[in-house]
């Protein structure tokens, strides 16, 4: 075998061995390389995210060969879910999302992006509010009132929350806007919304407008910036304060060694398009934003305000509100019912009062009628009664005339005559006064009465006729009776009726000689008055109708007396009844109650 051929064979063998060893080595390292997933917030779409952060991922892959780094572009909700599920190891996101993840899942920043071409390299995150560049366009936050504002998402940091804070500070509540138009990612959709007329203004992250102009997608004078701020050396137009740039953060569960290696690698990365990773920055300004807006980790603060409290406990407030509404309706209903019932009752009471008044008038008229009736029956007796004093007066006057004619003008005798005249005239006057007061139309008047005195007065009024008819009176009055409250004239009327009936029953009757008995006595809480005659008594038929109105057995009778008597007695709270006497004749009884004051 020629030496050259041996050498060639040996070289081929060595090459094969080397290739084999290389393959074994590559396979071994590939098997060893663990996959490390880096989630990236793709606010401008996956492609843009890849373009922005691919250099970082490639750099990590190059410097940490034991690991295989993969980029996972996600939206806000996707990142939150991935962190919660621990399906990723690192996350590159905006400062707002980072602060939220930090408080919720213990995500920690390892490095912050910086832009070397900025005056403040790490403070680059802010927002730009744009409006179509027309004359008279809105120039301040206050002038956004009434406009529709396009935002990429209401939970986007640079896309909305940063501007929300500025508007809040400028005193423009979001409720003053005509509305927020959510376009969704990528953020270029905000421009499209304004162009299509869906919105009047829009919110972009800082420098997006300049990027778009540089790429020729937006004409330089197409949009104007609202409430523009100036930070010397900052290359873009913007409307808000600036916040630290995006952090590169690790999850709580990511291995510390890997995190350390990744941090070291990031800090050594060369700037790409002027952007590189630097030491992790202070994100307290982002916390301040959240605290002011009471969102994210500070959402609980919203609950300390009344509206927040209502929002958090809306179901309780709804229940209470419904309860309140029910109660108001209930109260209003009850009130209406009560008012209606009161009106009905008032009307009923008025009607009853009217009916009572009518009844009282009828009764008064009937009483009056009855009294006139009694008077009519007694007329001849009364005339006789008056005749006596008149005759006596005549006698006195004639006697005195004779004495004067005879020249006997003895003053003592003339004084006796004049006194006699005066006494008789007084007696006649009393009789007339009694009759007048008895007949006079009058109102019921209750007063404290000595019933014995009332009986005596009535007998005085009635006694003349009775005595003249030859019927004797037997009067037994209980001396120890207390006074009672009653209407004097009404009680007299009852007594006169009973006496007249007694007298009528005895006219032409053999029992008349035994006379009429009148008595008063106390019985428990009442005073009982009885008028006993020795007349005809009652037949069963008369007894059955005794108190019926217009029932009479007398040719000139009215049949009203006893029914009126009963009404009067009962209106005093007493009772009127009749008992046939075994020994002949009838007793009419009536009671009058003693009130507690009376019986003392
Ligand atoms: P009047 O006296 O006008 O008839 P009353 O109502 O006073 O009306 O009496 C009704 C009737 O009762 C009398 O007509 C009489 O028949 C009967 N009556 C009343 N009192 C007596 C009495 N003391 N004895 C017998 N009958 C009487």
XYZ file of C-alpha atoms and ligand atoms in Angstrom:
627
model
C 0.000 0.000 0.000
C 1.542 3.269 -1.066
C 2.268 5.683 1.728
C 0.025 8.298 0.159
C -2.945 5.965 0.122
C -2.352 4.959 3.754
C -2.234 8.619 4.653
C -5.448 9.290 2.728
C -7.207 6.425 4.480
C -5.973 7.610 7.863
C -7.144 11.183 7.145
C -10.572 9.925 6.091
C -10.826 7.859 9.251
C -9.817 10.793 11.423
C -12.386 13.002 9.629
C -15.102 10.402 10.133
C -14.194 10.093 13.798
C -14.271 13.873 14.196
C -17.666 14.137 12.487
C -18.979 11.332 14.653
C -17.634 12.973 17.788
C -19.162 16.281 16.727
C -22.553 14.655 16.106
C -22.365 12.898 19.483
C -21.426 16.177 21.155
C -24.191 18.121 19.413
C -26.762 15.469 20.225
C -25.614 15.395 23.817
C -25.765 19.186 24.230
C -29.109 19.316 22.418
C -30.509 16.701 24.750
C -29.128 18.605 27.692
C -30.394 22.079 26.553
C -33.498 22.950 28.554
C -36.187 25.029 26.916
C -36.574 28.459 28.504
C -39.709 30.385 27.505
C -39.770 34.168 27.425
C -43.227 35.733 27.124
C -43.276 39.056 25.302
C -46.175 41.504 25.286
C -47.097 41.851 21.605
C -48.873 45.175 21.685
C -48.142 45.773 18.041
C -48.600 42.190 16.947
C -46.382 39.113 17.120
C -44.249 40.145 14.188
C -43.265 43.445 15.742
C -42.623 41.786 19.096
C -40.368 39.274 17.374
C -38.496 42.007 15.597
C -38.003 44.025 18.785
C -36.927 41.243 21.076
C -35.483 38.585 18.774
C -31.972 40.105 19.229
C -32.343 39.694 23.014
C -33.469 36.069 22.721
C -30.688 35.333 20.240
C -28.145 36.942 22.539
C -29.292 34.820 25.456
C -29.132 31.712 23.292
C -25.642 32.539 22.268
C -24.347 33.297 25.713
C -26.168 30.585 27.626
C -25.800 27.583 25.397
C -27.034 25.137 27.967
C -30.499 26.541 27.425
C -32.767 26.816 24.508
C -34.552 30.217 24.666
C -37.913 30.580 22.968
C -39.950 33.765 22.581
C -43.741 33.509 23.219
C -45.579 36.616 21.941
C -48.808 37.118 23.983
C -51.367 39.810 24.611
C -52.070 41.218 28.101
C -54.556 38.559 29.101
C -52.322 35.834 27.634
C -49.342 36.959 29.691
C -51.367 37.065 32.871
C -52.659 33.542 32.231
C -49.198 32.186 31.334
C -47.679 33.639 34.525
C -50.466 32.218 36.621
C -50.046 28.794 34.993
C -46.224 29.074 35.323
C -45.921 27.918 31.729
C -43.154 30.489 31.066
C -39.895 31.402 32.796
C -39.403 35.067 31.976
C -41.568 37.917 30.825
C -40.878 41.107 28.893
C -43.821 43.479 29.283
C -44.842 47.064 29.770
C -44.312 48.726 33.166
C -48.011 48.666 34.059
C -48.402 44.964 33.415
C -45.176 44.322 35.253
C -46.311 46.112 38.436
C -49.550 44.158 38.317
C -47.760 40.815 37.868
C -45.297 41.761 40.587
C -48.061 42.334 43.127
C -50.142 39.331 42.081
C -47.533 36.651 41.312
C -44.235 37.893 42.757
C -42.663 38.501 39.355
C -39.279 40.289 39.803
C -37.503 42.575 37.338
C -33.962 41.657 36.334
C -33.237 44.484 33.899
C -34.898 47.506 32.302
C -34.721 48.568 28.684
C -32.918 51.799 27.991
C -32.694 53.896 24.886
C -29.325 55.339 24.401
C -30.577 58.108 22.158
C -32.803 59.600 24.895
C -31.782 62.258 27.378
C -33.262 60.110 30.156
C -32.405 56.656 28.837
C -34.759 54.638 31.029
C -37.823 56.934 31.097
C -39.312 56.341 27.707
C -42.791 54.985 28.289
C -45.595 57.488 27.888
C -48.561 58.217 25.695
C -49.421 60.531 22.879
C -52.967 61.732 22.320
C -53.595 62.526 18.686
C -56.422 64.163 16.774
C -56.809 64.762 13.043
C -54.779 67.828 12.216
C -57.575 70.192 11.292
C -57.968 73.844 12.192
C -59.444 74.304 15.661
C -58.598 70.731 16.746
C -58.615 69.875 20.453
C -55.403 71.129 22.021
C -55.922 70.350 25.716
C -57.347 67.504 27.737
C -60.335 69.708 28.623
C -61.150 70.012 24.934
C -61.430 66.223 24.649
C -64.761 66.472 26.529
C -67.556 65.243 24.313
C -65.186 63.419 21.917
C -64.857 59.681 21.238
C -61.403 58.518 22.232
C -59.871 55.430 20.570
C -57.683 53.288 22.826
C -56.062 49.946 22.109
C -57.566 48.442 25.273
C -58.882 49.882 28.522
C -56.357 47.811 30.477
C -53.399 48.904 28.285
C -50.753 50.866 30.169
C -49.264 53.207 27.547
C -52.380 52.719 25.443
C -54.791 54.210 27.986
C -53.950 54.183 31.716
C -51.131 56.740 31.390
C -53.503 59.205 29.705
C -56.303 58.359 32.095
C -54.092 59.605 34.946
C -53.298 62.844 33.107
C -56.966 63.473 32.356
C -57.829 62.680 35.966
C -55.324 65.284 37.121
C -56.660 67.780 34.595
C -60.124 67.260 36.115
C -61.554 65.521 33.046
C -63.482 62.473 34.219
C -63.793 59.738 31.606
C -67.548 60.201 31.874
C -67.086 63.582 30.166
C -65.876 61.832 27.011
C -68.458 60.805 24.462
C -66.984 57.327 24.882
C -63.929 55.114 24.756
C -63.575 53.175 21.496
C -61.580 49.988 22.168
C -59.796 48.931 19.004
C -57.784 45.949 20.216
C -54.162 45.159 19.299
C -52.091 46.050 17.335
C -52.020 49.717 18.257
C -52.141 50.856 14.631
C -55.860 50.102 14.786
C -56.195 53.321 16.806
C -55.042 55.267 13.750
C -57.504 53.345 11.576
C -60.363 54.143 14.007
C -59.642 57.871 13.742
C -59.298 57.737 9.990
C -62.578 55.836 9.549
C -64.409 58.331 11.756
C -65.171 55.758 14.490
C -63.292 57.975 16.909
C -62.411 61.661 17.148
C -59.078 61.216 18.954
C -56.757 58.361 19.899
C -54.059 57.306 22.348
C -50.708 55.919 21.108
C -47.613 54.903 23.048
C -44.772 57.378 22.751
C -42.827 57.300 19.507
C -45.344 55.079 17.684
C -46.497 58.118 15.726
C -42.909 58.915 14.744
C -42.285 55.266 13.801
C -45.349 55.268 11.589
C -44.309 58.535 9.945
C -40.797 57.132 9.405
C -42.275 54.025 7.789
C -44.451 56.221 5.563
C -47.725 54.899 6.910
C -48.711 58.280 8.383
C -48.216 61.627 6.714
C -46.201 64.015 8.885
C -49.036 66.538 9.127
C -51.918 64.062 9.299
C -52.303 64.181 13.085
C -51.779 66.785 15.795
C -50.739 66.035 19.372
C -53.024 67.095 22.243
C -51.568 68.606 25.443
C -48.024 68.169 24.185
C -45.255 68.130 26.777
C -41.636 68.984 26.362
C -38.706 67.016 27.769
C -35.424 68.231 26.343
C -33.677 65.589 24.331
C -36.689 63.290 24.016
C -37.051 62.437 20.336
C -40.858 62.046 20.153
C -43.994 64.112 20.729
C -46.039 63.028 23.768
C -48.842 64.126 26.075
C -48.059 62.482 29.427
C -45.323 62.181 32.009
C -42.782 59.419 31.256
C -42.392 56.097 33.049
C -39.494 53.618 33.146
C -39.179 51.432 30.084
C -40.148 47.766 29.817
C -38.567 45.384 32.325
C -37.210 41.892 31.717
C -38.607 39.934 34.666
C -38.433 36.441 36.058
C -41.240 34.415 37.549
C -41.148 33.498 41.237
C -40.523 29.866 40.375
C -37.658 30.430 37.904
C -34.365 29.003 39.100
C -32.160 31.655 40.779
C -29.073 30.379 38.931
C -30.801 30.733 35.601
C -32.066 34.195 36.582
C -28.572 35.223 37.600
C -27.102 33.938 34.360
C -29.819 35.649 32.299
C -29.288 38.982 34.145
C -25.568 38.845 33.561
C -26.126 38.028 29.915
C -28.655 40.876 29.440
C -26.351 43.488 30.941
C -23.592 42.512 28.537
C -25.786 42.669 25.464
C -24.739 45.219 22.898
C -27.387 47.882 22.004
C -29.621 47.009 19.080
C -31.085 50.039 17.288
C -29.947 52.135 20.259
C -31.800 49.979 22.803
C -30.164 47.775 25.404
C -30.804 46.276 28.840
C -29.593 48.089 31.933
C -29.896 47.674 35.706
C -33.506 47.277 36.899
C -35.186 50.657 37.416
C -37.499 52.125 40.044
C -41.173 51.568 39.141
C -42.716 53.533 42.043
C -44.064 56.112 39.565
C -46.116 53.296 38.033
C -47.370 52.361 41.497
C -48.349 56.011 42.000
C -50.405 55.905 38.801
C -52.257 52.783 39.878
C -52.825 54.202 43.341
C -54.226 57.420 41.918
C -56.559 55.593 39.548
C -57.332 52.929 42.168
C -56.756 50.125 39.707
C -54.492 47.074 39.455
C -52.911 46.340 42.826
C -54.708 49.356 44.334
C -58.191 48.419 43.224
C -59.128 47.788 46.857
C -58.825 51.568 47.473
C -61.798 52.108 45.215
C -63.841 50.161 47.720
C -63.129 52.749 50.380
C -65.088 55.365 48.439
C -68.846 55.202 48.416
C -69.092 54.429 44.727
C -66.405 51.766 45.106
C -68.262 50.285 48.033
C -71.461 50.198 46.020
C -69.627 48.660 43.081
C -68.057 45.948 45.218
C -71.271 45.117 47.048
C -73.728 45.891 44.303
C -75.893 42.843 44.988
C -76.411 43.912 48.613
C -77.124 47.462 47.571
C -79.516 46.176 44.899
C -81.326 44.055 47.498
C -81.459 47.010 49.890
C -82.591 49.292 47.053
C -85.349 46.877 46.044
C -86.334 46.589 49.707
C -86.474 50.358 49.957
C -88.572 50.643 46.816
C -90.924 47.954 48.154
C -91.140 49.783 51.478
C -91.873 53.127 49.799
C -94.593 51.506 47.665
C -95.982 49.768 50.758
C -96.000 52.983 52.804
C -97.589 54.921 49.927
C -100.232 52.205 49.557
C -100.980 52.122 53.285
C -101.109 55.920 53.323
C -103.577 55.918 50.419
C -105.716 53.254 52.095
C -105.653 55.120 55.401
C -106.581 58.375 53.672
C -109.398 56.686 51.763
C -110.655 54.953 54.907
C -110.440 58.218 56.862
C -112.480 59.980 54.178
C -115.062 57.174 54.282
C -115.172 57.267 58.090
C -115.470 61.058 58.119
C -118.329 60.809 55.653
C -119.985 58.051 57.695
C -119.575 60.094 60.890
C -121.000 63.180 59.187
C -123.929 61.163 57.856
C -124.509 59.634 61.281
C -124.333 63.042 62.954
C -126.779 64.381 60.397
C -129.112 61.437 61.014
C -128.795 61.927 64.766
C -129.501 65.607 64.418
C -132.565 64.865 62.312
C -133.707 62.268 64.863
C -133.129 64.740 67.679
C -135.159 67.396 65.877
C -137.946 64.877 65.303
C -137.849 63.896 68.923
C -137.890 67.490 70.038
C -140.830 68.181 67.786
C -142.595 65.093 69.024
C -141.865 66.047 72.638
C -143.157 69.496 71.964
C -146.243 68.030 70.391
C -146.672 65.712 73.337
C -146.245 68.515 75.843
C -148.834 70.558 74.003
C -151.042 67.456 74.060
C -150.635 67.080 77.817
C -151.264 70.775 78.232
C -154.374 70.507 76.112
C -155.638 67.680 78.297
C -154.836 69.719 81.366
C -156.178 73.010 79.965
C -159.439 73.052 81.904
C -157.621 72.123 85.077
C -155.056 74.830 84.524
C -157.760 77.405 83.872
C -159.373 76.394 87.154
C -156.015 76.582 88.893
C -155.487 80.131 87.649
C -159.014 81.081 88.502
C -158.395 80.628 92.204
C -155.708 83.284 92.631
C -157.575 85.574 90.211
C -160.785 85.189 92.239
C -158.829 85.824 95.434
C -157.275 88.947 93.871
C -160.748 90.161 92.894
C -161.974 89.533 96.449
C -159.040 91.421 97.950
C -159.555 94.336 95.558
C -163.320 94.505 96.191
C -162.755 94.327 99.968
C -160.290 97.165 99.809
C -162.609 99.248 97.600
C -165.399 98.791 100.136
C -163.120 99.846 103.004
C -162.088 102.996 101.124
C -165.718 103.786 100.201
C -166.672 103.482 103.896
C -163.908 105.951 104.692
C -161.958 103.343 106.587
C -158.570 103.992 105.228
C -156.698 102.150 107.925
C -153.223 101.715 106.446
C -152.662 98.366 108.174
C -155.829 96.883 106.670
C -155.061 98.270 103.206
C -151.494 96.869 103.413
C -152.921 93.390 104.270
C -155.207 93.651 101.240
C -152.359 94.743 98.942
C -150.129 91.925 100.291
C -152.902 89.425 99.665
C -153.213 90.664 96.053
C -149.475 90.511 95.587
C -149.282 86.956 97.047
C -152.074 85.658 94.798
C -150.622 87.388 91.739
C -147.295 85.747 92.594
C -148.967 82.327 92.769
C -150.645 82.882 89.370
C -147.324 84.009 87.948
C -145.609 80.832 89.194
C -148.247 78.676 87.545
C -147.897 80.534 84.223
C -144.087 80.410 84.369
C -144.190 76.668 84.965
C -146.506 76.099 82.049
C -144.458 78.314 79.776
C -141.163 76.628 80.613
C -142.840 73.238 80.205
C -144.202 74.027 76.772
C -141.246 76.024 75.468
C -139.258 74.409 72.653
C -135.851 73.765 74.151
C -132.609 71.831 73.953
C -131.859 68.919 76.246
C -130.122 70.256 79.354
C -128.718 67.873 81.948
C -128.186 69.198 85.460
C -127.832 67.926 88.982
C -131.304 67.338 90.338
C -132.946 66.484 93.621
C -135.477 64.001 92.270
C -137.786 64.454 95.276
C -137.986 68.159 94.552
C -138.815 67.446 90.892
C -141.603 65.104 92.018
C -142.943 67.731 94.401
C -142.924 70.447 91.729
C -144.708 68.184 89.248
C -147.325 67.334 91.826
C -147.743 71.027 92.470
C -148.372 71.552 88.751
C -150.648 68.552 88.584
C -152.008 68.478 92.151
C -154.803 71.015 91.632
C -156.611 69.104 88.878
C -156.087 65.778 90.591
C -157.326 67.067 93.909
C -160.322 68.669 92.191
C -161.231 65.369 90.556
C -161.441 63.976 94.092
C -158.558 61.564 93.768
C -156.272 61.627 96.814
C -152.472 61.512 96.499
C -150.200 59.376 98.647
C -146.616 60.543 98.382
C -143.654 58.566 99.828
C -140.344 60.181 99.028
C -137.078 58.613 100.241
C -135.390 61.470 102.129
C -131.867 60.037 101.798
C -131.647 60.098 98.000
C -128.550 61.575 96.434
C -128.925 64.094 93.634
C -128.707 62.754 90.079
C -127.946 64.191 86.662
C -130.977 64.561 84.412
C -133.073 66.964 82.373
C -135.615 68.501 84.739
C -138.301 69.311 82.154
C -138.066 65.856 80.564
C -138.431 64.095 83.904
C -141.370 66.356 84.754
C -142.868 65.452 81.394
C -142.587 61.726 82.165
C -144.129 62.189 85.599
C -146.979 64.338 84.270
C -147.730 61.716 81.600
C -147.804 58.901 84.115
C -149.972 60.945 86.527
C -152.387 61.926 83.750
C -152.675 58.285 82.588
C -153.247 57.200 86.199
C -155.986 59.787 86.577
C -157.551 58.791 83.242
C -157.539 55.112 84.271
C -159.473 55.927 87.410
C -162.166 58.160 85.876
C -165.463 56.534 86.806
C -163.656 53.609 88.405
C -164.593 52.396 91.834
C -160.920 52.316 92.905
C -160.528 56.110 92.611
C -161.155 56.591 96.315
C -157.942 54.823 97.038
C -156.059 57.501 95.132
C -152.703 57.686 93.370
C -149.448 56.684 95.070
C -146.166 58.369 94.124
C -142.913 57.096 95.620
C -139.164 57.398 95.207
C -136.586 54.919 96.478
C -132.989 53.978 95.927
C -132.223 50.632 94.322
C -128.489 49.855 93.912
C -127.064 52.410 91.491
C -130.422 53.791 90.456
C -133.308 55.805 91.818
C -136.686 54.209 91.226
C -139.820 56.322 90.821
C -143.231 54.633 90.870
C -146.742 55.935 90.103
C -149.382 53.538 91.330
C -153.056 53.915 90.499
C -156.192 51.969 91.386
C -157.735 52.166 87.948
C -158.508 49.736 85.190
C -155.102 48.100 84.979
C -154.000 46.606 81.665
C -155.727 44.001 79.578
C -153.251 41.618 77.860
C -153.954 43.330 74.533
C -153.255 46.830 75.880
C -150.171 45.515 77.718
C -148.789 44.115 74.432
C -148.985 47.528 72.737
C -148.566 49.803 75.734
C -145.422 51.530 74.427
C -146.352 51.498 70.743
C -146.511 54.907 69.119
C -150.090 56.063 68.451
C -151.553 53.221 70.472
C -154.416 54.600 72.533
C -157.702 53.391 73.983
C -158.921 56.912 74.729
C -161.318 58.803 72.449
C -159.162 61.974 72.562
C -155.880 60.161 73.171
C -152.802 60.571 70.956
C -151.025 57.339 71.883
C -147.720 59.185 72.142
C -147.295 59.657 75.876
C -145.752 56.350 76.921
C -143.589 55.910 73.845
C -142.100 59.355 74.462
C -141.708 58.578 78.183
C -139.786 55.435 77.357
C -137.508 57.301 74.925
C -136.784 59.957 77.558
C -136.087 57.443 80.331
C -133.881 55.308 78.094
C -131.957 58.379 76.875
C -131.113 58.920 80.567
C -129.875 55.303 80.787
C -132.932 54.168 82.728
C -135.849 51.798 82.189
C -139.691 52.236 82.121
C -142.119 49.403 82.676
C -145.619 48.625 83.930
C -146.923 46.033 86.426
C -150.547 45.140 86.931
C -151.284 45.119 90.641
C -153.029 42.071 92.137
C -155.157 44.318 94.263
C -156.252 46.228 91.173
C -154.803 49.061 89.204
C -151.386 49.568 87.684
C -147.945 50.725 88.757
C -145.714 52.492 86.265
C -142.044 52.311 87.302
C -139.025 54.068 85.935
C -135.416 54.155 87.023
C -132.729 56.795 86.592
C -129.088 55.790 87.040
C -126.863 57.493 89.559
C -123.490 58.466 88.136
C -120.437 57.777 90.368
C -120.328 61.485 91.310
C -124.073 61.438 92.077
C -123.869 58.503 94.462
C -121.173 60.130 96.635
P -152.738 58.213 75.541
O -152.705 58.542 76.971
O -152.767 59.419 74.654
O -153.711 57.167 75.164
P -150.361 56.831 76.200
O -149.210 56.365 75.374
O -150.033 57.659 77.361
O -151.331 57.589 75.220
O -151.139 55.569 76.694
C -151.474 54.549 75.809
C -152.569 53.692 76.359
O -152.094 52.917 77.466
C -153.706 54.415 76.939
O -154.619 54.768 75.913
C -154.260 53.416 77.893
O -155.097 52.474 77.247
C -153.080 52.665 78.370
N -152.696 53.135 79.702
C -151.691 54.024 79.961
N -151.576 54.225 81.289
C -152.483 53.452 81.868
C -152.864 53.211 83.224
N -152.284 53.839 84.246
N -153.866 52.319 83.464
C -154.475 51.705 82.428
N -154.173 51.867 81.142
C -153.195 52.750 80.872
